[in-house]
Structures are given as C-alpha cells and as structure tokens.
mmCIF file of C-alpha atoms in Angstrom:
data_model
loop_
_atom_site.group_PDB
_atom_site.id
_atom_site.type_symbol
_atom_site.label_atom_id
_atom_site.label_comp_id
_atom_site.label_asym_id
_atom_site.label_seq_id
_atom_site.Cartn_x
_atom_site.Cartn_y
_atom_site.Cartn_z
ATOM 1 C CA UNK A 17 -40.166 14.729 -11.874
ATOM 2 C CA UNK A 18 -38.091 15.052 -15.055
ATOM 3 C CA UNK A 19 -35.747 17.481 -13.317
ATOM 4 C CA UNK A 20 -35.311 14.992 -10.471
ATOM 5 C CA UNK A 21 -34.494 12.158 -12.888
ATOM 6 C CA UNK A 22 -32.002 14.347 -14.779
ATOM 7 C CA UNK A 23 -30.335 15.330 -11.499
ATOM 8 C CA UNK A 24 -30.123 11.685 -10.457
ATOM 9 C CA UNK A 25 -28.561 10.695 -13.785
ATOM 10 C CA UNK A 26 -26.028 13.506 -13.477
ATOM 11 C CA UNK A 27 -25.121 12.283 -9.982
ATOM 12 C CA UNK A 28 -24.556 8.748 -11.284
ATOM 13 C CA UNK A 29 -22.439 10.087 -14.168
ATOM 14 C CA UNK A 30 -20.347 12.160 -11.770
ATOM 15 C CA UNK A 31 -19.884 9.151 -9.463
ATOM 16 C CA UNK A 32 -18.732 6.971 -12.374
ATOM 17 C CA UNK A 33 -16.262 9.654 -13.469
ATOM 18 C CA UNK A 34 -14.724 9.897 -9.984
ATOM 19 C CA UNK A 35 -15.127 6.348 -8.645
ATOM 20 C CA UNK A 36 -13.078 4.472 -11.196
ATOM 21 C CA UNK A 37 -11.216 1.198 -11.010
ATOM 22 C CA UNK A 38 -7.899 1.422 -12.864
ATOM 23 C CA UNK A 39 -5.289 -1.273 -13.538
ATOM 24 C CA UNK A 40 -1.673 -0.200 -14.139
ATOM 25 C CA UNK A 41 0.549 -2.770 -15.815
ATOM 26 C CA UNK A 42 3.899 -1.232 -14.883
ATOM 27 C CA UNK A 43 5.470 1.246 -12.490
ATOM 28 C CA UNK A 44 6.042 3.627 -15.396
ATOM 29 C CA UNK A 45 2.355 3.429 -16.351
ATOM 30 C CA UNK A 46 1.311 4.325 -12.816
ATOM 31 C CA UNK A 47 3.662 7.300 -12.602
ATOM 32 C CA UNK A 48 2.371 8.526 -15.980
ATOM 33 C CA UNK A 49 -1.239 7.751 -15.008
ATOM 34 C CA UNK A 50 -1.693 5.481 -18.022
ATOM 35 C CA UNK A 51 -3.826 2.564 -16.944
ATOM 36 C CA UNK A 52 -6.794 0.495 -18.080
ATOM 37 C CA UNK A 53 -9.958 2.081 -16.707
ATOM 38 C CA UNK A 54 -12.681 -0.480 -16.118
ATOM 39 C CA UNK A 55 -16.093 0.446 -17.415
ATOM 40 C CA UNK A 56 -19.335 -0.566 -15.693
ATOM 41 C CA UNK A 57 -20.368 -3.362 -15.110
ATOM 42 C CA UNK A 58 -16.710 -4.402 -14.817
ATOM 43 C CA UNK A 59 -15.671 -4.170 -11.185
ATOM 44 C CA UNK A 60 -12.817 -4.823 -8.829
ATOM 45 C CA UNK A 61 -13.437 -6.361 -5.413
ATOM 46 C CA UNK A 62 -10.933 -5.538 -2.665
ATOM 47 C CA UNK A 63 -10.952 -8.042 0.201
ATOM 48 C CA UNK A 64 -8.986 -7.567 3.427
ATOM 49 C CA UNK A 65 -7.337 -10.888 4.215
ATOM 50 C CA UNK A 66 -7.617 -12.314 7.721
ATOM 51 C CA UNK A 67 -4.653 -12.949 9.999
ATOM 52 C CA UNK A 68 -5.246 -16.702 9.643
ATOM 53 C CA UNK A 69 -5.146 -16.487 5.842
ATOM 54 C CA UNK A 70 -1.890 -14.555 5.970
ATOM 55 C CA UNK A 71 -0.372 -16.935 8.550
ATOM 56 C CA UNK A 72 -1.276 -19.973 6.416
ATOM 57 C CA UNK A 73 -0.354 -18.745 2.941
ATOM 58 C CA UNK A 74 1.765 -15.626 3.496
ATOM 59 C CA UNK A 75 1.634 -12.599 1.253
ATOM 60 C CA UNK A 76 0.156 -9.135 1.616
ATOM 61 C CA UNK A 77 -3.010 -7.795 3.223
ATOM 62 C CA UNK A 78 -5.414 -7.479 0.292
ATOM 63 C CA UNK A 79 -6.829 -9.838 -2.289
ATOM 64 C CA UNK A 80 -8.181 -8.094 -5.394
ATOM 65 C CA UNK A 81 -10.451 -9.900 -7.829
ATOM 66 C CA UNK A 82 -12.909 -9.052 -10.582
ATOM 67 C CA UNK A 83 -16.226 -10.310 -11.915
ATOM 68 C CA UNK A 84 -14.503 -10.920 -15.258
ATOM 69 C CA UNK A 85 -12.112 -13.818 -15.921
ATOM 70 C CA UNK A 86 -10.000 -11.773 -18.336
ATOM 71 C CA UNK A 87 -9.508 -9.038 -15.735
ATOM 72 C CA UNK A 88 -8.520 -11.584 -13.086
ATOM 73 C CA UNK A 89 -5.724 -12.641 -15.416
ATOM 74 C CA UNK A 90 -4.584 -9.020 -15.687
ATOM 75 C CA UNK A 91 -4.618 -8.628 -11.905
ATOM 76 C CA UNK A 92 -2.094 -11.432 -11.503
ATOM 77 C CA UNK A 93 0.495 -9.550 -13.547
ATOM 78 C CA UNK A 94 -0.550 -5.940 -12.843
ATOM 79 C CA UNK A 95 1.849 -3.635 -11.017
ATOM 80 C CA UNK A 96 -0.692 -1.423 -9.250
ATOM 81 C CA UNK A 97 -4.432 -0.944 -8.920
ATOM 82 C CA UNK A 98 -6.430 2.139 -8.065
ATOM 83 C CA UNK A 99 -9.949 1.924 -6.682
ATOM 84 C CA UNK A 100 -11.527 5.330 -6.085
ATOM 85 C CA UNK A 101 -8.897 7.165 -3.954
ATOM 86 C CA UNK A 102 -7.170 3.994 -2.736
ATOM 87 C CA UNK A 103 -4.034 2.521 -4.326
ATOM 88 C CA UNK A 104 -2.695 -1.015 -4.027
ATOM 89 C CA UNK A 105 0.624 -2.422 -5.220
ATOM 90 C CA UNK A 106 1.096 -6.035 -6.305
ATOM 91 C CA UNK A 107 3.640 -7.510 -3.885
ATOM 92 C CA UNK A 108 4.347 -10.327 -6.321
ATOM 93 C CA UNK A 109 6.201 -7.704 -8.391
ATOM 94 C CA UNK A 110 8.369 -6.429 -5.548
ATOM 95 C CA UNK A 111 11.641 -7.470 -3.942
ATOM 96 C CA UNK A 112 13.483 -6.081 -0.942
ATOM 97 C CA UNK A 113 17.160 -7.001 -1.025
ATOM 98 C CA UNK A 114 16.200 -10.040 -3.148
ATOM 99 C CA UNK A 115 13.630 -11.122 -0.541
ATOM 100 C CA UNK A 116 10.039 -11.771 -1.636
ATOM 101 C CA UNK A 117 6.917 -10.285 -0.074
ATOM 102 C CA UNK A 118 4.718 -13.051 -1.452
ATOM 103 C CA UNK A 119 1.487 -12.650 -3.375
ATOM 104 C CA UNK A 120 -1.581 -10.391 -3.075
ATOM 105 C CA UNK A 121 -1.707 -6.598 -2.798
ATOM 106 C CA UNK A 122 -0.552 -4.044 -0.220
ATOM 107 C CA UNK A 123 -2.015 -0.627 0.517
ATOM 108 C CA UNK A 124 0.060 2.147 -1.059
ATOM 109 C CA UNK A 125 0.244 5.940 -1.349
ATOM 110 C CA UNK A 126 2.040 8.389 -3.624
ATOM 111 C CA UNK A 127 3.929 11.248 -1.977
ATOM 112 C CA UNK A 128 5.541 13.629 -4.474
ATOM 113 C CA UNK A 129 7.484 11.230 -6.713
ATOM 114 C CA UNK A 130 7.778 8.200 -4.425
ATOM 115 C CA UNK A 131 5.429 5.314 -3.636
ATOM 116 C CA UNK A 132 5.053 4.081 -0.062
ATOM 117 C CA UNK A 133 3.423 0.785 0.869
ATOM 118 C CA UNK A 134 2.772 -1.223 4.016
ATOM 119 C CA UNK A 135 3.867 -4.868 4.146
ATOM 120 C CA UNK A 136 5.438 -7.562 6.314
ATOM 121 C CA UNK A 137 8.918 -6.845 7.701
ATOM 122 C CA UNK A 138 11.728 -8.510 5.762
ATOM 123 C CA UNK A 139 15.481 -8.576 6.282
ATOM 124 C CA UNK A 140 16.670 -5.673 8.416
ATOM 125 C CA UNK A 141 13.063 -4.644 9.064
ATOM 126 C CA UNK A 142 12.278 -8.103 10.475
ATOM 127 C CA UNK A 143 15.364 -7.911 12.671
ATOM 128 C CA UNK A 144 14.130 -4.601 14.087
ATOM 129 C CA UNK A 145 10.755 -6.181 14.909
ATOM 130 C CA UNK A 146 12.417 -9.160 16.612
ATOM 131 C CA UNK A 147 14.588 -6.859 18.707
ATOM 132 C CA UNK A 148 11.540 -4.905 19.896
ATOM 133 C CA UNK A 149 9.389 -7.991 20.629
ATOM 134 C CA UNK A 150 9.515 -9.418 24.184
ATOM 135 C CA UNK A 151 9.974 -13.185 23.942
ATOM 136 C CA UNK A 152 11.053 -16.035 26.107
ATOM 137 C CA UNK A 153 13.215 -19.082 25.496
ATOM 138 C CA UNK A 154 12.341 -22.251 23.636
ATOM 139 C CA UNK A 155 9.465 -23.091 21.332
ATOM 140 C CA UNK A 156 7.048 -20.594 22.922
ATOM 141 C CA UNK A 157 9.511 -17.752 22.493
ATOM 142 C CA UNK A 158 10.114 -18.716 18.863
ATOM 143 C CA UNK A 159 6.356 -18.843 18.227
ATOM 144 C CA UNK A 160 5.873 -15.372 19.719
ATOM 145 C CA UNK A 161 8.685 -13.992 17.579
ATOM 146 C CA UNK A 162 7.353 -15.626 14.395
ATOM 147 C CA UNK A 163 3.852 -14.315 15.090
ATOM 148 C CA UNK A 164 5.183 -10.794 15.678
ATOM 149 C CA UNK A 165 7.063 -10.774 12.364
ATOM 150 C CA UNK A 166 4.072 -12.192 10.471
ATOM 151 C CA UNK A 167 1.467 -9.855 11.925
ATOM 152 C CA UNK A 168 3.593 -6.695 12.102
ATOM 153 C CA UNK A 169 3.664 -4.185 9.258
ATOM 154 C CA UNK A 170 6.279 -1.623 8.262
ATOM 155 C CA UNK A 171 6.531 0.842 5.396
ATOM 156 C CA UNK A 172 8.698 0.626 2.299
ATOM 157 C CA UNK A 173 9.529 3.182 -0.377
ATOM 158 C CA UNK A 174 9.608 2.477 -4.123
ATOM 159 C CA UNK A 175 11.923 4.609 -6.237
ATOM 160 C CA UNK A 176 9.998 5.160 -9.526
ATOM 161 C CA UNK A 177 13.210 5.582 -11.509
ATOM 162 C CA UNK A 178 14.889 2.324 -10.500
ATOM 163 C CA UNK A 179 12.001 0.345 -9.002
ATOM 164 C CA UNK A 180 14.192 -0.254 -5.965
ATOM 165 C CA UNK A 181 12.435 -0.949 -2.653
ATOM 166 C CA UNK A 182 13.829 0.593 0.540
ATOM 167 C CA UNK A 183 12.776 0.097 4.165
ATOM 168 C CA UNK A 184 11.276 3.225 5.742
ATOM 169 C CA UNK A 185 12.797 3.054 9.189
ATOM 170 C CA UNK A 186 13.781 5.770 11.626
ATOM 171 C CA UNK A 187 16.732 6.965 9.554
ATOM 172 C CA UNK A 188 14.624 7.278 6.391
ATOM 173 C CA UNK A 189 11.865 9.134 8.234
ATOM 174 C CA UNK A 190 14.417 11.583 9.610
ATOM 175 C CA UNK A 191 15.410 12.394 6.018
ATOM 176 C CA UNK A 192 11.785 12.760 4.883
ATOM 177 C CA UNK A 193 10.777 14.974 7.812
ATOM 178 C CA UNK A 194 13.913 17.115 8.122
ATOM 179 C CA UNK A 195 12.165 20.135 6.553
ATOM 180 C CA UNK A 196 9.290 19.738 8.994
ATOM 181 C CA UNK A 197 10.918 19.980 12.451
ATOM 182 C CA UNK A 198 7.689 19.766 14.451
ATOM 183 C CA UNK A 199 6.626 16.579 12.677
ATOM 184 C CA UNK A 200 10.120 15.142 13.093
ATOM 185 C CA UNK A 201 10.142 15.927 16.818
ATOM 186 C CA UNK A 202 6.772 14.253 17.330
ATOM 187 C CA UNK A 203 7.773 11.228 15.242
ATOM 188 C CA UNK A 204 11.016 10.675 17.165
ATOM 189 C CA UNK A 205 9.177 10.959 20.478
ATOM 190 C CA UNK A 206 7.062 7.920 19.543
ATOM 191 C CA UNK A 207 10.203 5.808 18.957
ATOM 192 C CA UNK A 208 8.343 3.281 16.808
ATOM 193 C CA UNK A 209 8.947 1.943 13.285
ATOM 194 C CA UNK A 210 5.623 0.094 12.973
ATOM 195 C CA UNK A 211 3.373 0.944 10.017
ATOM 196 C CA UNK A 212 0.738 2.535 12.250
ATOM 197 C CA UNK A 213 3.221 5.179 13.389
ATOM 198 C CA UNK A 214 5.145 5.577 10.125
ATOM 199 C CA UNK A 215 1.945 5.740 8.069
ATOM 200 C CA UNK A 216 0.512 8.436 10.326
ATOM 201 C CA UNK A 217 3.506 10.703 9.729
ATOM 202 C CA UNK A 218 3.698 9.927 6.027
ATOM 203 C CA UNK A 219 0.085 11.122 5.716
ATOM 204 C CA UNK A 220 0.896 14.259 7.710
ATOM 205 C CA UNK A 221 3.861 14.866 5.407
ATOM 206 C CA UNK A 222 1.653 14.423 2.340
ATOM 207 C CA UNK A 223 -0.775 17.019 3.688
ATOM 208 C CA UNK A 224 2.009 19.572 4.101
ATOM 209 C CA UNK A 225 3.638 19.119 0.680
#
C-alpha cells in the first residue's frame, strides 16, 4: 500500500514538472525561456472562442484566463503563454503592416528560431482570401466575402530579432521548404494558403529539422 502511494505521489510530481503553465512577458523572454511558472493551485484556462463570438467582437481564437485576479492582469499584457506543450501568442501585442489582429490569443509554434501563429487574414492575406472566395454581386456577395475573411485563418511568422510579423503565403513556404523538395512538391500541389494546409506543412517541416 505504501509503495502504491509513493508511486502515485511520484506520478503527480512528474505531471506537475511537465504540465506547467508559463507566462512570458516579452518576445525576448519567450526565446530565452524565461517566464513566470504558475504553481498549483494557480491555473490557466484556455477557451476556444466560437465563430459567433469572433464575428461579434473580433480578435483571435482563444481566450485565456486564470483563477487568480492578479494573473488575469498579467495575461492582458503578456506576450506569450505556454500550457503543457501548447503555445499561444497575445494578438493584442502584434501588428501586420500596422494592421491590428485584435485581442485574445492565437495558437503558435516555434520552428528553429521563428514563431508561427494562425490568425485572421489581414492586408495582402485578406486580399488573397477574397480572390479565392466565390461571391456574387450586391449585399449577399459582400456578406459572403466578409464571412470568408472573418472565419478564414492563415499563418504568420514572427522574427524574434525585430518582432516583425510576416504573412506565410506561397512564396514564404517555398523558401521554408526549399531544402525539402518532396514536402515542397506536395505543398505546391495543394495550391492553398489557408492555415489548415500551411500548418500541416509547417508541422512536417518541424519534424524534419
């Protein structure tokens, strides 16, 4: 019985060591892995926002809150958050060609020395989505186009040195995959800049690096 209890305690200790919630207050802190690790019973709650919520208030896909008021204040100004193996970037901190993504958090990943995140299309990315979306004339056509831009997702890259955000379109993916010809061939055959396609090949790239 004692051995069982000791084993159970060790399992809980191992889980706590691996399953940590970490708040990073700047891009530099994230790249240097210097964040505030939350100790139990402090917790972060990651909530996937609905399409209606995003349509009404804008912003990114995830709302992150805590069971502590002081931590909720930190989350408003944080740059990134890590929960277990998942990373989220605060879109309130980001700009793409001076355009705002809005509030809340977006799913992100680190590949070598760059951060990639999925968010609504802005600027040139939005124009690409509009061009690829079938729409008619008049108010109905405008509504279809607006809905497509709001509900679509594309990937962006954050340069950790400058903090600059760049759209990850076909040209950028060709650069990233040029040393992996088979991946590049498969990516180009899909002819799609949506996050579902781009994210799939970014993950494949991460596995091969």
